[in-house]
Amino acid sequence: MANESNLFQELVSHCKEYGYIFQSSELYDGLSAVYDYGQMGAQLKKNLRDEWWKSMTQLNENIVGIDAAIFMHPTVWKASGHVDNFSDPMIDNKDSKKRYRVDHLIEGFADELKEAGKTTEAEAIITSMEALIGKDDYAGLKKLIEDNKIKCGISKTCNWTDVRQFNLMFSTEFGAVASENEGDNIVYLRPETAQGIFVNFLNVQKTGRMKIPFGIAQTGKAFRNEIVARQFIFRMREFEQMEMQFFVRPGTQMEWYNYWKEERKKWHESIGIPAAKLRFHDHVKLAHYADAALDIEFEFPFGWKELEGIHSRTDFDLTQHAKFSKKKIQYYDNDLNEEGKPYGNYTPYVVETSVGLDRLFLTVLSLAYANEKWTKEDGTEDSRVVLRIPPKIAPTKLAILPLIKKDGLPEIAKELLNECKGSFMCFCEEKDTIGKRYRRMDAIGTPFCVTIDHQTKEDQTVTIRYRDDMRQERIALKDVKKLVLEKIS
Ligand code: ATP
């Protein structure tokens, strides 16, 4: 575990050094749990988003995509239950004034017990905690913390407040003029993208002439005032979700839930995540809107954690929005008549798939990162840091490297760049020795490098070098674009 954690720290530093991820507002010492994606990171993130978008909207004729606003009418969040329910049980240490999420505090303590070899005790505490959270028994949770003498990491005391609920939504004021009624102009930054889909259900269904079953997909920012934001981009206060709400006939939801559970796992595998690193985790305590829910978990360097949620949300959201907006939100199912059943107006049920783009990014990078050392044929040691990002999602596909900056080699490189750049991301790099340039390309995850040398001028061939096994071969200059296109398709 110690090695895993070192590797994770190395990955975090690597992300900064090679333009993947920077701490937000770093110049001003940073803003906690908020990150900026640099030149490499933004492209990788876009590639992941595009893959998801294509798999949802282009490869499924019955799923369409929308892009709803981040700001929504405040009543949306009353109807959805977020104003009343979107909270975590918290506890403060009276001496250090530090606030903890109760489950994180207890889990941290259980991890310490495990490290000390007390696995049975650790498991017993987690089981008790889950039962108490399931019953919303806050006094019981406080007693569990006190009985086990769980201390604050800063003050090292057990001087705790009562356990309280803390709403995770960020709010701000709308418009320049203060309202006479306090709170009237409060709006929230959306804590999930799903509600933008629910409130547009009728708009999309009618204008797109969508027939059930059909889905609406969306990617976009979501905001949560996470109390304990940790593990780099795993838990952020501003993050991006990729969600799809699939509207189905009531009674068929379990069939679709099972379908999407398998489909989504397969999709993760299709972008290079090994099946052995993914697993399903069924929810014990269901959210107020769900009749079934599970997480697709990935084995991150810090353990198995949620990557994506699959939720059967019943007709809860559409029913709530109909109630709060006083508008009818129903679907007229013509097909029921054709099947010999009476025409039906009903509120569709919803199966949702919800994956965090940043968590997916972290998944891909933690699989790709390797710090390799080996002994060369002449007995000397060599090493490299490589990001083995699958070629189809790698930010840059091809680096074109003229051996020297003269003799017409940069011009040939430029011609190749112009030929390829309309089809995929590529760039020319002239600085440093070829060896150093290869190492840099390994470190930023470029799967193919092409070297232009003097022989290129004579026989129109180049050396192509493969990032993953460092193999090199001579191929025709005219075949470079075709070869890269084949490898990334
Ligand atoms: P967790 O239990 O880890 O807090 P959640 O169950 O609250 O997650 P959902 O509400 O199901 O998460 O959100 C769907 C997805 O959005 C998650 O699977 C995760 O990938 C992503 N996500 C949720 N919260 C965050 C966050 N604070 N930072 C980054 N990604 C997040």
Short mmCIF file of C-alpha atoms and ligand atoms in Angstrom, two decimals:
data_model
loop_
_atom_site.label_atom_id
_atom_site.label_comp_id
_atom_site.label_asym_id
_atom_site.label_seq_id
_atom_site.Cartn_x
_atom_site.Cartn_y
_atom_site.Cartn_z
CA MET A 1 0.00 0.00 0.00
CA ALA A 2 2.90 2.33 0.80
CA ASN A 3 4.23 1.81 -2.73
CA GLU A 4 0.81 2.44 -4.23
CA SER A 5 0.54 5.66 -2.30
CA ASN A 6 4.02 6.78 -3.41
CA LEU A 7 3.06 6.00 -6.97
CA PHE A 8 -0.07 8.08 -6.57
CA GLN A 9 1.94 11.05 -5.26
CA GLU A 10 4.31 10.65 -8.22
CA LEU A 11 1.33 10.70 -10.58
CA VAL A 12 0.00 13.91 -8.99
CA SER A 13 3.41 15.61 -9.48
CA HIS A 14 3.68 14.24 -13.00
CA CYS A 15 0.30 15.73 -13.92
CA LYS A 16 1.58 19.14 -12.94
CA GLU A 17 4.99 18.81 -14.55
CA TYR A 18 3.63 17.78 -17.94
CA GLY A 19 0.66 20.14 -18.26
CA TYR A 20 -2.15 17.76 -17.33
CA ILE A 21 -3.54 19.29 -14.13
CA PHE A 22 -2.74 22.40 -12.09
CA GLN A 23 -4.10 23.47 -8.74
CA SER A 24 -6.68 26.22 -9.37
CA SER A 25 -5.38 29.74 -8.64
CA GLU A 26 -1.98 28.30 -7.77
CA LEU A 27 -0.47 31.77 -8.05
CA TYR A 28 -2.50 32.68 -4.94
CA ASP A 29 -1.64 29.42 -3.11
CA GLY A 30 -4.54 27.52 -4.63
CA LEU A 31 -8.20 26.93 -3.93
CA SER A 32 -8.93 23.72 -2.10
CA ALA A 33 -10.41 20.84 -4.16
CA VAL A 34 -10.60 22.92 -7.35
CA TYR A 35 -8.32 22.10 -10.28
CA ASP A 36 -7.48 23.45 -13.73
CA TYR A 37 -6.73 21.19 -16.66
CA GLY A 38 -3.64 22.20 -18.63
CA GLN A 39 -2.88 21.85 -22.33
CA MET A 40 -2.53 18.05 -22.22
CA GLY A 41 -5.26 17.46 -19.63
CA ALA A 42 -7.90 19.52 -21.43
CA GLN A 43 -7.35 17.49 -24.60
CA LEU A 44 -7.48 14.13 -22.78
CA LYS A 45 -10.63 15.23 -20.99
CA LYS A 46 -12.20 16.28 -24.29
CA ASN A 47 -11.29 12.94 -25.88
CA LEU A 48 -12.95 11.04 -23.01
CA ARG A 49 -16.02 13.27 -23.19
CA ASP A 50 -16.21 12.81 -26.98
CA GLU A 51 -15.93 9.01 -26.66
CA TRP A 52 -18.77 8.98 -24.16
CA TRP A 53 -20.90 11.37 -26.22
CA LYS A 54 -20.38 9.31 -29.36
CA SER A 55 -21.16 6.02 -27.62
CA MET A 56 -24.38 7.48 -26.20
CA THR A 57 -25.78 9.69 -28.94
CA GLN A 58 -24.24 8.48 -32.20
CA LEU A 59 -24.27 4.76 -31.53
CA ASN A 60 -27.77 4.67 -30.00
CA GLU A 61 -30.50 5.90 -32.36
CA ASN A 62 -32.84 6.44 -29.41
CA ILE A 63 -30.56 8.68 -27.33
CA VAL A 64 -30.18 12.41 -27.99
CA GLY A 65 -27.93 14.94 -26.27
CA ILE A 66 -28.70 18.33 -24.74
CA ASP A 67 -26.76 21.09 -23.01
CA ALA A 68 -28.82 22.65 -20.20
CA ALA A 69 -27.81 25.74 -18.19
CA ILE A 70 -26.03 25.45 -14.85
CA PHE A 71 -28.46 27.90 -13.23
CA MET A 72 -31.98 26.59 -12.83
CA HIS A 73 -35.14 27.89 -11.19
CA PRO A 74 -34.69 27.43 -7.41
CA THR A 75 -37.91 25.42 -7.19
CA VAL A 76 -36.23 22.69 -9.26
CA TRP A 77 -34.10 21.85 -6.25
CA LYS A 78 -37.07 21.86 -3.88
CA ALA A 79 -38.90 19.47 -6.21
CA SER A 80 -35.88 17.20 -6.63
CA GLY A 81 -35.41 16.91 -2.87
CA HIS A 82 -31.95 18.50 -2.88
CA VAL A 83 -32.92 21.43 -0.63
CA ASP A 84 -34.15 19.04 2.06
CA ASN A 85 -32.07 15.92 1.50
CA PHE A 86 -28.78 16.68 -0.22
CA SER A 87 -26.69 16.65 2.90
CA ASP A 88 -24.10 14.61 4.70
CA PRO A 89 -23.86 13.98 8.46
CA MET A 90 -21.00 16.13 9.81
CA ILE A 91 -19.24 16.51 13.12
CA ASP A 92 -16.91 19.30 14.34
CA ASN A 93 -14.00 18.99 16.72
CA LYS A 94 -14.48 21.74 19.32
CA ASP A 95 -10.74 22.23 19.90
CA SER A 96 -9.41 22.34 16.34
CA LYS A 97 -12.71 23.63 14.83
CA LYS A 98 -12.14 21.14 12.04
CA ARG A 99 -15.25 19.69 10.41
CA TYR A 100 -15.42 16.05 9.33
CA ARG A 101 -17.84 13.98 7.32
CA VAL A 102 -18.86 11.36 9.86
CA ASP A 103 -18.43 8.42 7.47
CA HIS A 104 -14.95 9.61 6.44
CA LEU A 105 -13.88 10.05 10.07
CA ILE A 106 -15.01 6.54 11.01
CA GLU A 107 -13.63 4.96 7.81
CA GLY A 108 -10.26 6.62 8.48
CA PHE A 109 -10.23 5.12 11.97
CA ALA A 110 -11.17 1.69 10.57
CA ASP A 111 -8.28 1.95 8.07
CA GLU A 112 -5.88 2.60 10.96
CA LEU A 113 -7.22 -0.50 12.76
CA LYS A 114 -6.73 -2.57 9.62
CA GLU A 115 -3.15 -1.34 9.26
CA ALA A 116 -2.59 -2.44 12.86
CA GLY A 117 -3.87 -5.93 11.96
CA LYS A 118 -7.24 -5.49 13.75
CA THR A 119 -9.36 -6.37 10.72
CA THR A 120 -12.32 -7.86 12.65
CA GLU A 121 -12.69 -4.74 14.83
CA ALA A 122 -12.42 -2.53 11.73
CA GLU A 123 -15.14 -4.42 9.91
CA ALA A 124 -17.40 -4.37 12.97
CA ILE A 125 -17.15 -0.58 13.19
CA ILE A 126 -17.95 -0.15 9.50
CA THR A 127 -20.96 -2.45 9.82
CA SER A 128 -22.24 -0.49 12.84
CA MET A 129 -21.68 2.80 11.01
CA GLU A 130 -23.60 1.66 7.93
CA ALA A 131 -26.52 0.49 10.08
CA LEU A 132 -26.63 3.83 11.96
CA ILE A 133 -26.41 5.90 8.76
CA GLY A 134 -29.17 3.73 7.27
CA LYS A 135 -31.42 4.70 10.23
CA ASP A 136 -30.28 8.38 10.27
CA ASP A 137 -29.32 7.73 13.89
CA TYR A 138 -27.04 10.73 14.57
CA ALA A 139 -26.88 10.25 18.34
CA GLY A 140 -25.82 6.65 17.69
CA LEU A 141 -23.07 7.81 15.31
CA LYS A 142 -21.73 10.23 17.89
CA LYS A 143 -21.75 7.48 20.50
CA LEU A 144 -19.87 5.17 18.10
CA ILE A 145 -17.18 7.87 17.66
CA GLU A 146 -16.93 8.47 21.39
CA ASP A 147 -17.02 4.79 22.39
CA ASN A 148 -14.10 4.10 20.05
CA LYS A 149 -12.26 7.23 21.23
CA ILE A 150 -11.83 8.44 17.64
CA LYS A 151 -9.64 11.52 17.76
CA CYS A 152 -9.37 14.62 15.57
CA GLY A 153 -6.23 14.38 13.43
CA ILE A 154 -5.26 17.97 14.32
CA SER A 155 -6.14 18.56 17.98
CA LYS A 156 -5.81 14.84 18.88
CA THR A 157 -8.80 15.24 21.20
CA CYS A 158 -12.22 13.56 21.36
CA ASN A 159 -14.06 16.81 22.11
CA TRP A 160 -16.85 16.51 19.49
CA THR A 161 -20.02 18.48 18.74
CA ASP A 162 -23.28 16.65 17.98
CA VAL A 163 -23.64 15.15 14.52
CA ARG A 164 -25.52 17.50 12.17
CA GLN A 165 -26.65 17.57 8.56
CA PHE A 166 -24.82 19.92 6.17
CA ASN A 167 -26.29 20.77 2.75
CA LEU A 168 -23.77 20.37 -0.07
CA MET A 169 -25.31 22.84 -2.54
CA PHE A 170 -23.55 26.12 -3.32
CA SER A 171 -25.86 29.11 -3.57
CA THR A 172 -25.46 32.57 -5.00
CA GLU A 173 -27.65 35.61 -5.69
CA PHE A 174 -29.33 36.26 -8.99
CA GLY A 175 -29.65 39.74 -10.52
CA ALA A 176 -28.24 43.07 -9.42
CA VAL A 177 -31.15 44.22 -7.29
CA ALA A 178 -31.62 42.77 -3.83
CA SER A 179 -35.02 41.25 -3.31
CA GLU A 180 -37.30 42.65 -0.58
CA ASN A 181 -37.99 39.14 0.62
CA GLU A 182 -34.81 37.68 1.90
CA GLY A 183 -33.85 34.53 0.02
CA ASP A 184 -36.07 35.22 -2.99
CA ASN A 185 -33.19 35.75 -5.40
CA ILE A 186 -31.10 32.81 -4.20
CA VAL A 187 -30.11 30.37 -6.95
CA TYR A 188 -28.03 27.22 -6.66
CA LEU A 189 -25.13 25.98 -8.71
CA ARG A 190 -26.45 22.62 -9.90
CA PRO A 191 -25.14 19.70 -7.80
CA GLU A 192 -25.95 17.25 -10.63
CA THR A 193 -26.73 17.63 -14.32
CA ALA A 194 -29.72 15.27 -14.25
CA GLN A 195 -32.36 17.87 -13.33
CA GLY A 196 -31.66 19.82 -16.56
CA ILE A 197 -32.75 16.67 -18.38
CA PHE A 198 -35.89 16.06 -16.33
CA VAL A 199 -37.22 19.59 -16.75
CA ASN A 200 -36.63 19.33 -20.52
CA PHE A 201 -38.24 15.90 -20.84
CA LEU A 202 -41.35 17.16 -22.67
CA ASN A 203 -39.41 19.67 -24.81
CA VAL A 204 -37.11 16.96 -26.14
CA GLN A 205 -39.74 14.24 -26.40
CA LYS A 206 -42.10 16.45 -28.43
CA THR A 207 -39.61 18.31 -30.64
CA GLY A 208 -37.51 15.19 -31.26
CA ARG A 209 -40.63 12.95 -31.67
CA MET A 210 -38.98 10.53 -29.30
CA LYS A 211 -40.70 7.23 -28.56
CA ILE A 212 -40.24 5.37 -25.31
CA PRO A 213 -37.82 3.79 -24.51
CA PHE A 214 -35.46 6.70 -25.22
CA GLY A 215 -32.63 8.52 -23.52
CA ILE A 216 -31.37 12.07 -23.05
CA ALA A 217 -27.64 12.52 -22.51
CA GLN A 218 -25.71 15.48 -21.18
CA THR A 219 -22.23 16.42 -20.05
CA GLY A 220 -21.48 19.42 -17.89
CA LYS A 221 -20.22 20.97 -14.70
CA ALA A 222 -21.71 20.19 -11.30
CA PHE A 223 -20.82 21.75 -7.95
CA ARG A 224 -20.82 20.29 -4.45
CA ASN A 225 -19.52 21.88 -1.30
CA GLU A 226 -17.75 18.69 -0.29
CA ILE A 227 -16.56 18.93 3.28
CA VAL A 228 -13.68 16.59 3.02
CA ALA A 229 -12.42 17.01 -0.50
CA ARG A 230 -9.45 14.73 -0.95
CA GLN A 231 -7.55 12.39 -3.23
CA PHE A 232 -6.75 14.94 -5.91
CA ILE A 233 -9.41 15.08 -8.63
CA PHE A 234 -11.36 12.16 -7.12
CA ARG A 235 -13.49 14.46 -4.96
CA MET A 236 -13.69 18.05 -6.14
CA ARG A 237 -15.96 20.98 -5.40
CA GLU A 238 -16.36 21.76 -9.11
CA PHE A 239 -16.42 18.72 -11.38
CA GLU A 240 -17.92 17.41 -14.57
CA GLN A 241 -20.56 14.74 -14.98
CA MET A 242 -21.65 12.72 -17.99
CA GLU A 243 -25.18 11.58 -17.39
CA MET A 244 -27.85 9.79 -19.39
CA GLN A 245 -31.47 9.46 -18.31
CA PHE A 246 -33.26 6.61 -20.03
CA PHE A 247 -37.08 6.90 -20.01
CA VAL A 248 -38.95 3.60 -19.95
CA ARG A 249 -42.39 2.12 -19.43
CA PRO A 250 -43.26 1.59 -15.75
CA GLY A 251 -42.62 -2.02 -14.84
CA THR A 252 -39.72 -2.44 -17.30
CA GLN A 253 -37.18 -0.49 -15.25
CA MET A 254 -35.33 -3.51 -13.83
CA GLU A 255 -34.79 -4.93 -17.31
CA TRP A 256 -33.22 -1.60 -18.42
CA TYR A 257 -31.31 -1.21 -15.18
CA ASN A 258 -29.61 -4.57 -15.82
CA TYR A 259 -29.05 -3.66 -19.47
CA TRP A 260 -27.34 -0.35 -18.69
CA LYS A 261 -25.31 -1.81 -15.85
CA GLU A 262 -23.68 -4.26 -18.28
CA GLU A 263 -23.44 -1.76 -21.15
CA ARG A 264 -21.64 0.80 -19.04
CA LYS A 265 -19.14 -1.73 -17.70
CA LYS A 266 -18.44 -2.83 -21.28
CA TRP A 267 -17.92 0.79 -22.29
CA HIS A 268 -15.27 1.28 -19.61
CA GLU A 269 -13.54 -1.83 -20.89
CA SER A 270 -13.73 -0.47 -24.45
CA ILE A 271 -11.59 2.52 -23.46
CA GLY A 272 -8.92 0.25 -22.03
CA ILE A 273 -9.91 -0.31 -18.38
CA PRO A 274 -9.25 -4.00 -17.56
CA ALA A 275 -12.33 -5.94 -16.41
CA ALA A 276 -10.41 -7.14 -13.34
CA LYS A 277 -10.12 -3.52 -12.13
CA LEU A 278 -13.89 -2.94 -12.30
CA ARG A 279 -16.64 -4.33 -10.08
CA PHE A 280 -20.28 -3.69 -9.17
CA HIS A 281 -21.26 -2.56 -5.69
CA ASP A 282 -24.99 -2.68 -4.89
CA HIS A 283 -26.28 0.12 -2.64
CA VAL A 284 -27.56 -0.99 0.75
CA LYS A 285 -29.26 2.28 1.61
CA LEU A 286 -31.19 3.58 -1.39
CA ALA A 287 -31.58 7.31 -2.08
CA HIS A 288 -35.07 8.72 -1.58
CA TYR A 289 -35.81 8.49 -5.33
CA ALA A 290 -34.40 5.05 -6.18
CA ASP A 291 -35.79 1.50 -6.32
CA ALA A 292 -32.38 0.03 -7.23
CA ALA A 293 -28.86 1.47 -7.37
CA LEU A 294 -25.29 0.34 -7.76
CA ASP A 295 -21.85 1.79 -8.27
CA ILE A 296 -19.37 0.68 -10.88
CA GLU A 297 -16.20 0.76 -8.82
CA PHE A 298 -12.63 1.00 -10.02
CA GLU A 299 -9.57 -0.08 -8.07
CA PHE A 300 -7.89 3.32 -7.63
CA PRO A 301 -4.39 3.48 -6.11
CA PHE A 302 -6.14 4.28 -2.80
CA GLY A 303 -8.65 1.40 -2.99
CA TRP A 304 -11.94 0.41 -4.64
CA LYS A 305 -14.08 3.53 -5.12
CA GLU A 306 -17.11 4.66 -7.10
CA LEU A 307 -16.48 5.64 -10.69
CA GLU A 308 -20.04 5.61 -12.01
CA GLY A 309 -23.52 5.30 -10.53
CA ILE A 310 -26.39 3.36 -12.14
CA HIS A 311 -29.71 4.30 -10.58
CA SER A 312 -33.27 3.25 -11.18
CA ARG A 313 -34.95 6.54 -10.23
CA THR A 314 -38.58 5.40 -10.69
CA ASP A 315 -40.98 8.21 -11.76
CA PHE A 316 -39.89 10.28 -8.77
CA ASP A 317 -38.33 13.25 -10.57
CA LEU A 318 -40.95 13.72 -13.31
CA THR A 319 -43.76 13.34 -10.75
CA GLN A 320 -42.16 15.88 -8.45
CA HIS A 321 -41.66 18.41 -11.26
CA ALA A 322 -45.27 17.92 -12.36
CA LYS A 323 -46.38 18.58 -8.78
CA PHE A 324 -44.23 21.65 -8.17
CA SER A 325 -44.74 23.23 -11.62
CA LYS A 326 -48.44 22.29 -11.69
CA LYS A 327 -47.97 21.10 -15.29
CA LYS A 328 -48.79 17.71 -16.72
CA ILE A 329 -45.64 15.73 -17.51
CA GLN A 330 -46.77 12.51 -19.12
CA TYR A 331 -46.15 10.37 -22.14
CA TYR A 332 -48.88 9.18 -24.50
CA ASP A 333 -47.90 5.64 -25.47
CA ASN A 334 -49.35 4.96 -28.90
CA ASP A 335 -47.52 1.63 -29.15
CA LEU A 336 -49.58 0.19 -26.32
CA ASN A 337 -52.62 0.44 -28.59
CA GLU A 338 -50.83 -1.39 -31.41
CA GLU A 339 -49.97 -4.14 -28.97
CA GLY A 340 -53.70 -4.55 -28.30
CA LYS A 341 -53.52 -2.82 -24.93
CA PRO A 342 -55.50 0.36 -24.21
CA TYR A 343 -53.90 3.74 -25.01
CA GLY A 344 -51.94 4.91 -22.06
CA ASN A 345 -50.84 8.18 -20.60
CA TYR A 346 -48.22 7.57 -17.97
CA THR A 347 -45.27 9.08 -16.20
CA PRO A 348 -42.18 7.28 -17.52
CA TYR A 349 -39.73 5.55 -15.20
CA VAL A 350 -36.07 6.49 -15.43
CA VAL A 351 -32.84 4.54 -15.40
CA GLU A 352 -29.83 6.79 -15.04
CA THR A 353 -26.14 6.29 -15.77
CA SER A 354 -23.92 8.91 -14.17
CA VAL A 355 -20.15 8.97 -14.48
CA GLY A 356 -17.75 11.65 -13.26
CA LEU A 357 -15.48 12.80 -16.09
CA ASP A 358 -12.71 13.79 -13.68
CA ARG A 359 -12.84 10.39 -11.94
CA LEU A 360 -12.66 8.72 -15.33
CA PHE A 361 -9.63 10.88 -16.15
CA LEU A 362 -7.98 9.79 -12.90
CA THR A 363 -8.82 6.16 -13.70
CA VAL A 364 -7.18 6.39 -17.13
CA LEU A 365 -4.08 8.13 -15.81
CA SER A 366 -3.60 5.83 -12.84
CA LEU A 367 -3.67 2.85 -15.22
CA ALA A 368 -1.38 4.56 -17.73
CA TYR A 369 1.34 5.82 -15.38
CA ALA A 370 4.48 3.67 -15.04
CA ASN A 371 7.96 4.37 -13.74
CA GLU A 372 10.13 1.83 -15.52
CA LYS A 373 13.73 0.75 -14.96
CA TRP A 374 15.70 -1.86 -16.91
CA THR A 375 19.22 -3.03 -17.73
CA LYS A 376 20.42 -2.39 -21.28
CA GLU A 377 22.40 -4.87 -23.39
CA ASP A 378 25.67 -3.12 -22.47
CA GLY A 379 24.86 -3.65 -18.78
CA THR A 380 24.03 -0.01 -17.97
CA GLU A 381 20.81 0.99 -16.24
CA ASP A 382 18.07 2.94 -18.00
CA SER A 383 14.69 4.30 -16.93
CA ARG A 384 11.70 6.24 -18.13
CA VAL A 385 8.33 7.51 -16.95
CA VAL A 386 5.63 6.62 -19.43
CA LEU A 387 1.92 7.31 -19.75
CA ARG A 388 0.46 4.36 -21.64
CA ILE A 389 -2.79 6.09 -22.51
CA PRO A 390 -4.69 4.06 -25.13
CA PRO A 391 -3.93 5.67 -28.53
CA LYS A 392 -7.57 6.41 -29.31
CA ILE A 393 -7.87 8.71 -26.27
CA ALA A 394 -4.27 9.97 -25.99
CA PRO A 395 -4.14 13.80 -26.18
CA THR A 396 -1.50 13.91 -28.93
CA LYS A 397 -1.28 11.01 -31.34
CA LEU A 398 1.91 11.72 -33.24
CA ALA A 399 5.13 13.66 -32.65
CA ILE A 400 7.16 14.50 -35.75
CA LEU A 401 10.86 14.88 -34.95
CA PRO A 402 13.36 16.19 -37.51
CA LEU A 403 16.79 14.78 -36.53
CA ILE A 404 18.47 18.18 -36.93
CA LYS A 405 17.25 21.70 -37.54
CA LYS A 406 18.78 22.01 -41.04
CA ASP A 407 19.35 20.27 -44.39
CA GLY A 408 15.67 20.53 -45.27
CA LEU A 409 14.57 18.09 -42.53
CA PRO A 410 12.32 20.60 -40.67
CA GLU A 411 10.59 21.33 -43.99
CA ILE A 412 9.76 17.64 -44.55
CA ALA A 413 8.48 17.48 -40.96
CA LYS A 414 6.26 20.51 -41.57
CA GLU A 415 4.82 18.92 -44.72
CA LEU A 416 3.95 15.75 -42.80
CA LEU A 417 2.39 17.86 -40.05
CA ASN A 418 0.22 19.68 -42.59
CA GLU A 419 -0.85 16.38 -44.10
CA CYS A 420 -1.87 14.88 -40.71
CA LYS A 421 -3.17 17.77 -38.60
CA GLY A 422 -6.64 17.82 -40.15
CA SER A 423 -7.13 14.20 -39.06
CA PHE A 424 -5.61 13.97 -35.58
CA MET A 425 -3.59 15.91 -33.01
CA CYS A 426 0.09 16.00 -33.85
CA PHE A 427 3.01 18.36 -33.55
CA CYS A 428 6.66 18.92 -34.53
CA GLU A 429 9.41 19.03 -31.93
CA GLU A 430 12.91 20.18 -32.90
CA LYS A 431 14.57 20.84 -29.54
CA ASP A 432 16.96 18.40 -27.74
CA THR A 433 18.51 15.09 -28.80
CA ILE A 434 16.24 12.42 -30.24
CA GLY A 435 16.64 10.30 -27.07
CA LYS A 436 15.46 13.17 -24.85
CA ARG A 437 12.60 13.93 -27.20
CA TYR A 438 11.45 10.27 -27.05
CA ARG A 439 11.51 10.37 -23.24
CA ARG A 440 9.47 13.54 -23.20
CA MET A 441 6.90 12.02 -25.56
CA ASP A 442 6.71 8.92 -23.30
CA ALA A 443 6.10 11.17 -20.33
CA ILE A 444 3.22 13.03 -21.99
CA GLY A 445 1.79 9.83 -23.42
CA THR A 446 2.27 10.35 -27.19
CA PRO A 447 1.84 6.86 -28.69
CA PHE A 448 3.81 7.41 -31.94
CA CYS A 449 6.95 9.35 -32.83
CA VAL A 450 8.29 9.71 -36.35
CA THR A 451 11.90 10.75 -36.93
CA ILE A 452 12.85 12.51 -40.15
CA ASP A 453 16.54 11.99 -40.99
CA HIS A 454 18.88 12.28 -43.99
CA GLN A 455 17.80 8.91 -45.33
CA THR A 456 14.26 10.30 -45.57
CA LYS A 457 15.51 12.68 -48.28
CA GLU A 458 16.97 9.79 -50.22
CA ASP A 459 14.33 7.05 -50.02
CA GLN A 460 11.24 8.76 -48.54
CA THR A 461 11.23 6.55 -45.42
CA VAL A 462 11.08 7.49 -41.74
CA THR A 463 11.67 5.76 -38.40
CA ILE A 464 8.48 5.24 -36.44
CA ARG A 465 8.89 4.56 -32.73
CA TYR A 466 6.15 2.97 -30.62
CA ARG A 467 5.73 4.35 -27.10
CA ASP A 468 4.55 1.18 -25.39
CA ASP A 469 7.39 -1.20 -26.28
CA MET A 470 9.88 1.39 -27.64
CA ARG A 471 10.11 -0.65 -30.85
CA GLN A 472 11.36 1.19 -33.92
CA GLU A 473 10.87 0.40 -37.58
CA ARG A 474 11.37 2.00 -40.93
CA ILE A 475 8.22 2.79 -42.91
CA ALA A 476 7.37 4.88 -45.98
CA LEU A 477 6.73 8.55 -45.25
CA LYS A 478 3.52 8.37 -47.28
CA ASP A 479 2.16 5.60 -44.99
CA VAL A 480 2.53 7.50 -41.68
CA LYS A 481 -0.92 9.10 -41.66
CA LYS A 482 -2.66 5.84 -42.66
CA LEU A 483 -0.83 3.85 -39.99
CA VAL A 484 -1.66 6.30 -37.20
CA LEU A 485 -5.30 6.49 -38.31
CA GLU A 486 -5.53 2.70 -38.21
CA LYS A 487 -4.05 2.54 -34.71
CA ILE A 488 -6.37 5.18 -33.23
CA SER A 489 -9.61 4.07 -34.82
P1 ATP B 1 -19.61 9.76 -3.66
O1 ATP B 1 -20.35 8.67 -2.91
O2 ATP B 1 -18.23 9.38 -4.08
O3 ATP B 1 -19.71 11.09 -3.00
P2 ATP B 1 -22.01 10.10 -5.15
O4 ATP B 1 -22.67 8.77 -4.93
O5 ATP B 1 -22.46 11.26 -4.35
O6 ATP B 1 -20.40 9.94 -5.03
P3 ATP B 1 -23.37 10.60 -7.59
O7 ATP B 1 -24.25 11.62 -7.01
O8 ATP B 1 -23.93 9.25 -7.92
O9 ATP B 1 -22.06 10.44 -6.67
O10 ATP B 1 -22.66 11.24 -8.86
C1 ATP B 1 -22.36 10.52 -10.03
C2 ATP B 1 -20.89 10.52 -10.33
O11 ATP B 1 -20.36 11.85 -10.28
C3 ATP B 1 -20.04 9.74 -9.35
O12 ATP B 1 -20.03 8.37 -9.68
C4 ATP B 1 -18.68 10.37 -9.51
O13 ATP B 1 -17.98 9.79 -10.61
C5 ATP B 1 -19.01 11.81 -9.84
N1 ATP B 1 -18.83 12.66 -8.66
C6 ATP B 1 -19.70 12.85 -7.64
N2 ATP B 1 -19.21 13.72 -6.74
C7 ATP B 1 -17.98 14.10 -7.21
C8 ATP B 1 -16.98 14.99 -6.74
N3 ATP B 1 -17.15 15.69 -5.61
N4 ATP B 1 -15.84 15.13 -7.47
C9 ATP B 1 -15.68 14.44 -8.62
N5 ATP B 1 -16.59 13.60 -9.12
C10 ATP B 1 -17.74 13.42 -8.43
#
